[in-house]
Short mmCIF file of C-alpha atoms and ligand atoms in Angstrom, two decimals:
data_model
loop_
_atom_site.label_atom_id
_atom_site.label_comp_id
_atom_site.label_asym_id
_atom_site.label_seq_id
_atom_site.Cartn_x
_atom_site.Cartn_y
_atom_site.Cartn_z
CA MET A 1 183.69 178.98 -39.86
CA THR A 2 180.49 177.74 -42.26
CA ILE A 3 181.30 174.81 -44.27
CA ARG A 4 180.67 177.59 -47.64
CA GLU A 5 183.51 179.28 -46.12
CA LEU A 6 185.97 176.03 -45.64
CA LEU A 7 185.56 174.64 -49.09
CA HIS A 8 186.51 177.92 -50.58
CA ASN A 9 189.87 177.56 -48.52
CA LEU A 10 190.16 174.10 -49.29
CA ARG A 11 189.97 174.75 -52.65
CA GLU A 12 192.69 177.79 -52.79
CA ARG A 13 194.73 176.53 -51.08
CA LEU A 14 194.95 172.54 -53.46
CA ILE A 15 194.56 174.97 -57.06
CA PRO A 16 198.62 175.33 -56.86
CA SER A 17 199.00 171.60 -56.44
CA MET A 18 196.52 170.26 -57.99
CA SER A 19 194.25 172.80 -60.58
CA ASP A 20 191.37 171.91 -61.75
CA LEU A 21 190.65 168.94 -59.54
CA ALA A 22 190.95 171.39 -56.02
CA GLN A 23 187.43 171.90 -56.17
CA SER A 24 186.33 168.03 -55.96
CA GLU A 25 189.40 167.24 -53.97
CA ALA A 26 188.23 170.33 -51.16
CA GLU A 27 184.74 168.50 -51.68
CA ALA A 28 186.04 164.93 -50.96
CA ILE A 29 188.06 166.37 -47.83
CA ILE A 30 184.66 167.91 -45.92
CA GLU A 31 182.73 164.95 -47.79
CA GLN A 32 184.09 162.60 -45.89
CA THR A 33 185.27 163.79 -42.34
CA LEU A 34 181.64 165.06 -42.39
CA ASN A 35 180.04 161.57 -43.38
CA ILE A 36 177.87 164.19 -45.58
CA THR A 37 176.89 163.42 -49.50
CA LYS A 38 178.06 166.29 -52.03
CA ALA A 39 174.06 167.06 -51.72
CA LEU A 40 174.45 167.21 -48.14
CA LEU A 41 177.64 170.08 -48.40
CA TYR A 42 175.81 172.70 -50.28
CA ILE A 43 172.24 172.28 -48.58
CA ASN A 44 174.46 172.60 -45.16
CA ALA A 45 176.60 175.19 -46.85
CA PRO A 46 175.98 178.01 -43.98
CA LYS A 47 176.37 175.36 -41.31
CA ILE A 48 179.38 175.86 -38.76
CA VAL A 49 181.95 172.78 -38.81
CA ASP A 50 183.01 172.10 -35.59
CA LYS A 51 186.26 172.19 -34.06
CA THR A 52 187.32 168.70 -34.45
CA ASP A 53 186.15 168.34 -37.70
CA LEU A 54 188.46 171.63 -38.67
CA LYS A 55 191.16 169.99 -36.64
CA ARG A 56 190.97 166.77 -38.61
CA ILE A 57 191.08 168.11 -42.11
CA GLU A 58 193.72 170.30 -41.17
CA GLN A 59 196.07 167.14 -40.83
CA ILE A 60 194.20 165.75 -43.50
CA MET A 61 195.24 169.25 -45.58
CA GLU A 62 199.16 168.78 -44.75
CA ARG A 63 199.43 164.91 -45.81
CA ARG A 64 197.37 165.90 -48.90
CA LEU A 65 199.46 169.51 -49.65
CA ARG A 66 202.51 167.13 -49.32
CA GLY A 67 201.84 164.95 -51.97
CA GLU A 68 200.02 162.27 -50.58
CA PRO A 69 197.01 160.91 -52.65
CA LEU A 70 193.28 160.94 -51.05
CA GLN A 71 192.75 157.19 -51.92
CA TYR A 72 195.76 156.62 -49.07
CA ILE A 73 194.54 159.07 -46.65
CA PHE A 74 190.78 157.41 -46.53
CA GLY A 75 192.14 154.18 -47.05
CA LYS A 76 189.74 153.93 -49.84
CA ALA A 77 189.07 153.83 -53.48
CA PHE A 78 186.57 153.58 -56.11
CA PHE A 79 186.73 150.94 -58.62
CA TYR A 80 184.42 149.65 -61.38
CA ASP A 81 181.34 149.73 -59.42
CA ARG A 82 181.99 150.16 -55.76
CA GLU A 83 184.28 150.97 -53.30
CA PHE A 84 187.55 149.52 -52.35
CA PHE A 85 190.07 149.33 -49.01
CA ILE A 86 193.38 150.85 -50.28
CA ASP A 87 196.53 151.14 -48.07
CA GLU A 88 200.35 152.08 -48.94
CA ASN A 89 200.54 147.77 -49.90
CA VAL A 90 198.37 148.06 -52.78
CA LEU A 91 198.16 150.51 -55.79
CA ILE A 92 195.33 152.70 -56.21
CA PRO A 93 193.14 151.16 -58.55
CA ARG A 94 193.02 152.90 -61.93
CA PRO A 95 190.05 153.59 -64.44
CA ASP A 96 192.11 152.34 -66.78
CA THR A 97 191.82 148.76 -65.36
CA GLU A 98 188.00 148.75 -65.65
CA THR A 99 188.74 148.00 -69.28
CA LEU A 100 190.02 144.50 -68.25
CA VAL A 101 186.77 143.98 -66.47
CA GLU A 102 185.09 144.70 -69.48
CA ALA A 103 187.41 142.67 -71.75
CA VAL A 104 186.31 139.42 -69.50
CA ILE A 105 182.48 140.19 -68.61
CA ASN A 106 181.72 140.36 -72.43
CA THR A 107 183.66 137.40 -73.61
CA GLU A 108 183.03 134.98 -70.69
CA LYS A 109 179.90 133.51 -71.96
CA ASP A 110 179.82 130.69 -69.17
CA ASP A 111 178.08 131.19 -66.22
CA ILE A 112 180.61 128.35 -63.84
CA ALA A 113 183.83 129.17 -64.58
CA ARG A 114 187.23 129.79 -62.47
CA PHE A 115 189.54 131.80 -62.80
CA ILE A 116 193.39 132.95 -61.45
CA ASP A 117 193.95 136.77 -60.52
CA ILE A 118 198.25 136.68 -60.82
CA GLY A 119 198.91 140.00 -59.08
CA THR A 120 195.35 140.51 -57.50
CA GLY A 121 197.44 143.57 -55.52
CA SER A 122 193.72 145.25 -53.66
CA GLY A 123 191.83 141.84 -54.97
CA ILE A 124 189.63 144.35 -57.16
CA LEU A 125 189.70 142.44 -60.49
CA ALA A 126 188.89 139.11 -58.75
CA ALA A 127 186.31 140.98 -56.36
CA VAL A 128 184.77 142.48 -59.02
CA LEU A 129 184.53 139.81 -61.46
CA THR A 130 182.74 137.42 -58.87
CA ALA A 131 180.53 139.93 -57.81
CA HIS A 132 178.91 140.03 -61.48
CA ARG A 133 179.53 136.54 -61.99
CA PRO A 134 178.12 134.26 -59.19
CA GLY A 135 178.77 130.90 -60.77
CA TRP A 136 182.91 132.10 -60.65
CA THR A 137 185.32 131.46 -58.81
CA ALA A 138 188.93 133.03 -58.14
CA VAL A 139 192.62 131.61 -57.08
CA ALA A 140 193.63 135.23 -56.28
CA ILE A 141 197.52 135.61 -56.00
CA ASP A 142 200.20 138.05 -54.96
CA VAL A 143 204.10 137.88 -53.63
CA SER A 144 202.93 140.42 -50.75
CA TYR A 145 201.81 138.63 -48.07
CA LYS A 146 200.53 142.47 -46.99
CA ALA A 147 199.17 143.64 -50.22
CA LEU A 148 196.88 140.23 -49.63
CA LYS A 149 195.74 141.20 -46.06
CA THR A 150 194.04 144.10 -47.91
CA ALA A 151 192.78 142.66 -50.57
CA ALA A 152 191.12 140.03 -47.66
CA ARG A 153 188.73 142.96 -46.75
CA ASN A 154 188.24 143.44 -51.02
CA CYS A 155 187.54 139.89 -51.35
CA SER A 156 184.80 138.17 -48.84
CA ASN A 157 182.49 136.88 -51.23
CA GLY A 158 182.97 133.28 -50.69
CA ASN A 159 184.20 133.02 -53.86
CA ILE A 160 187.85 133.41 -54.02
CA HIS A 161 190.51 132.02 -52.82
CA ILE A 162 193.86 134.26 -51.89
CA LEU A 163 197.10 132.83 -51.74
CA CYS A 164 201.08 134.50 -50.99
CA CYS A 165 202.98 132.84 -53.63
CA ASP A 166 205.45 133.91 -56.33
CA MET A 167 203.59 133.82 -59.49
CA PHE A 168 202.49 130.53 -60.43
CA GLY A 169 204.53 129.06 -57.68
CA ALA A 170 201.65 127.69 -55.60
CA ILE A 171 199.57 126.34 -57.83
CA LYS A 172 199.49 122.49 -59.42
CA PRO A 173 200.04 122.40 -63.04
CA GLU A 174 197.08 120.98 -63.72
CA LYS A 175 195.62 123.05 -66.90
CA GLN A 176 192.23 123.94 -64.33
CA PHE A 177 191.34 126.95 -65.30
CA ASP A 178 189.15 128.82 -67.94
CA PHE A 179 190.87 131.74 -68.03
CA ILE A 180 193.97 134.03 -66.03
CA VAL A 181 193.70 137.58 -65.82
CA GLY A 182 195.98 139.88 -64.21
CA ASN A 183 197.30 143.69 -63.87
CA PRO A 184 200.31 143.24 -63.42
CA PRO A 185 203.50 145.68 -63.23
CA TYR A 186 204.85 146.97 -66.73
CA ILE A 187 205.98 149.93 -66.08
CA SER A 188 209.89 150.15 -67.25
CA SER A 189 213.03 151.67 -65.36
CA ALA A 190 212.86 154.31 -67.34
CA GLN A 191 209.37 155.44 -67.15
CA MET A 192 210.09 154.94 -63.39
CA ALA A 193 212.46 157.88 -62.93
CA GLY A 194 209.79 160.51 -64.92
CA LEU A 195 206.32 158.68 -62.67
CA ASP A 196 204.31 161.05 -61.45
CA LYS A 197 206.15 162.47 -57.71
CA SER A 198 202.42 160.94 -56.01
CA VAL A 199 203.09 157.73 -57.63
CA VAL A 200 206.74 157.17 -57.03
CA ASN A 201 206.80 158.60 -53.29
CA TYR A 202 203.83 156.73 -52.28
CA GLU A 203 202.71 153.27 -54.79
CA PRO A 204 204.62 150.17 -54.29
CA HIS A 205 207.41 150.14 -56.19
CA THR A 206 206.88 146.30 -56.65
CA ALA A 207 203.34 146.64 -57.94
CA LEU A 208 204.81 149.08 -60.76
CA ARG A 209 207.89 147.61 -61.91
CA GLY A 210 208.03 145.37 -64.65
CA GLY A 211 212.22 144.99 -65.34
CA ASP A 212 214.47 146.99 -67.39
CA ASP A 213 212.21 146.41 -70.22
CA GLY A 214 209.23 146.61 -68.77
CA LEU A 215 208.26 143.33 -69.71
CA ASP A 216 209.38 140.61 -67.42
CA TYR A 217 206.31 139.53 -66.02
CA TYR A 218 204.34 138.83 -69.56
CA ARG A 219 207.45 136.63 -70.03
CA THR A 220 206.35 134.95 -67.07
CA ILE A 221 203.38 134.54 -67.56
CA SER A 222 203.77 133.47 -71.57
CA SER A 223 206.02 130.96 -70.85
CA GLN A 224 204.20 129.30 -67.70
CA ALA A 225 200.46 130.18 -68.35
CA LYS A 226 199.95 126.91 -70.57
CA MET A 227 200.23 124.74 -67.71
CA TYR A 228 197.71 125.77 -65.88
CA LEU A 229 194.76 127.27 -68.66
CA LYS A 230 192.41 124.61 -69.95
CA ASP A 231 192.99 123.96 -73.34
CA SER A 232 190.45 126.26 -74.67
CA GLY A 233 191.89 128.85 -72.08
CA ARG A 234 192.25 132.76 -71.79
CA LEU A 235 194.30 135.58 -71.01
CA TYR A 236 193.27 138.45 -69.89
CA LEU A 237 196.36 141.19 -69.43
CA GLU A 238 196.57 145.23 -68.93
CA ILE A 239 199.60 147.07 -70.62
CA GLY A 240 201.06 150.22 -70.61
CA TYR A 241 199.48 152.44 -73.64
CA ASP A 242 203.22 151.92 -75.09
CA GLN A 243 203.03 147.69 -75.45
CA GLY A 244 200.60 147.33 -77.84
CA VAL A 245 202.94 145.67 -80.00
CA SER A 246 206.27 144.09 -77.54
CA VAL A 247 203.71 142.36 -75.92
CA PRO A 248 202.22 140.31 -78.45
CA LYS A 249 205.32 139.55 -79.67
CA ILE A 250 206.15 137.71 -76.45
CA PHE A 251 203.32 135.51 -76.61
CA THR A 252 203.31 134.87 -80.42
CA ASP A 253 207.17 133.89 -79.90
CA ASP A 254 205.87 131.39 -77.72
CA ASP A 255 203.53 129.65 -80.27
CA TRP A 256 200.43 131.60 -78.38
CA LYS A 257 198.18 132.13 -81.71
CA ASP A 258 195.18 134.41 -81.27
CA ILE A 259 195.96 137.61 -79.76
CA ALA A 260 193.79 140.53 -79.98
CA ILE A 261 194.59 144.09 -78.32
CA ILE A 262 191.30 146.45 -76.15
CA LYS A 263 191.60 149.84 -76.26
CA ASP A 264 190.91 152.00 -73.08
CA LEU A 265 188.21 154.75 -73.01
CA GLY A 266 191.10 157.05 -74.01
CA ASP A 267 191.66 155.24 -76.85
CA ARG A 268 195.10 154.06 -75.85
CA ASN A 269 196.30 149.53 -75.88
CA ARG A 270 194.96 148.50 -72.29
CA VAL A 271 193.96 144.72 -72.69
CA VAL A 272 195.61 141.97 -74.11
CA LEU A 273 193.18 139.26 -75.01
CA ILE A 274 195.08 135.78 -76.03
CA LYS A 275 193.58 132.32 -76.62
CA PHE A 276 195.12 129.33 -76.24
N1 LIG B 1 198.79 151.89 -64.69
C1 LIG B 1 199.96 152.28 -63.84
C2 LIG B 1 200.37 153.65 -63.92
O1 LIG B 1 200.28 154.13 -65.13
C3 LIG B 1 200.95 151.01 -63.38
C4 LIG B 1 200.10 149.62 -63.50
C5 LIG B 1 201.07 148.32 -63.76
O2 LIG B 1 202.14 147.96 -63.43
N2 LIG B 1 200.55 147.42 -63.88
O3 LIG B 1 201.12 153.95 -63.18
#
């Protein structure tokens, strides 16, 4: 079978479950397995695919057709400007979270800063932010030790300290951080039931579930963050598209004053920026 025939075969089999994405996923499966770029895939289209590669591709297709996301199958995902290691212990990075990265980079002007990444998961926020601002140092926290093993692979630039604890539990309340970033679990119990099967069956529920109304972690952050932030510190938190009123209310009730909502590329509420 040639690469061209293989591409056609994979696309046709993927169309029923993923329609528009079938072509790009078929390409990705071939690119990853043969370790070639998209350009080479098309240049080499008339070439014959060898048997071992075909076998590996069949194994990948079996998993993909059962619903497993390609990012877990390949153990990597693209976020912001680079590829990250991921596995079943961490969420697949979402493009929505890039809005949070942009908000921090566009707002924080100081060359030197210390920040907390609360609920770091795969470590993408700490990794991207410290890569773009080499004078920044991060404490990346997660309650999941397994998630942090993956984060450690992504956060090796020397400016990130990784800490396993529940919320701020292991940080001294000494007001030493310039800002806090986080993408906490924010899915409500009702929404959990309606999530896509590829999410429910494969992604870690502890990284998604935000309690009954989805707001548990915002309540904890709102009541505790001032003990860790400097007096002029900032909070940058991802929120669900439908939490643009409920999350700010939690912070207003706790006397936080300056609260702004930032929209994502789809024009949905996505980030709260809160100043002390
Ligand atoms: N954006 C994710 C989703 O919709 C949820 C991420 C989160 O809970 N922090 O699946």
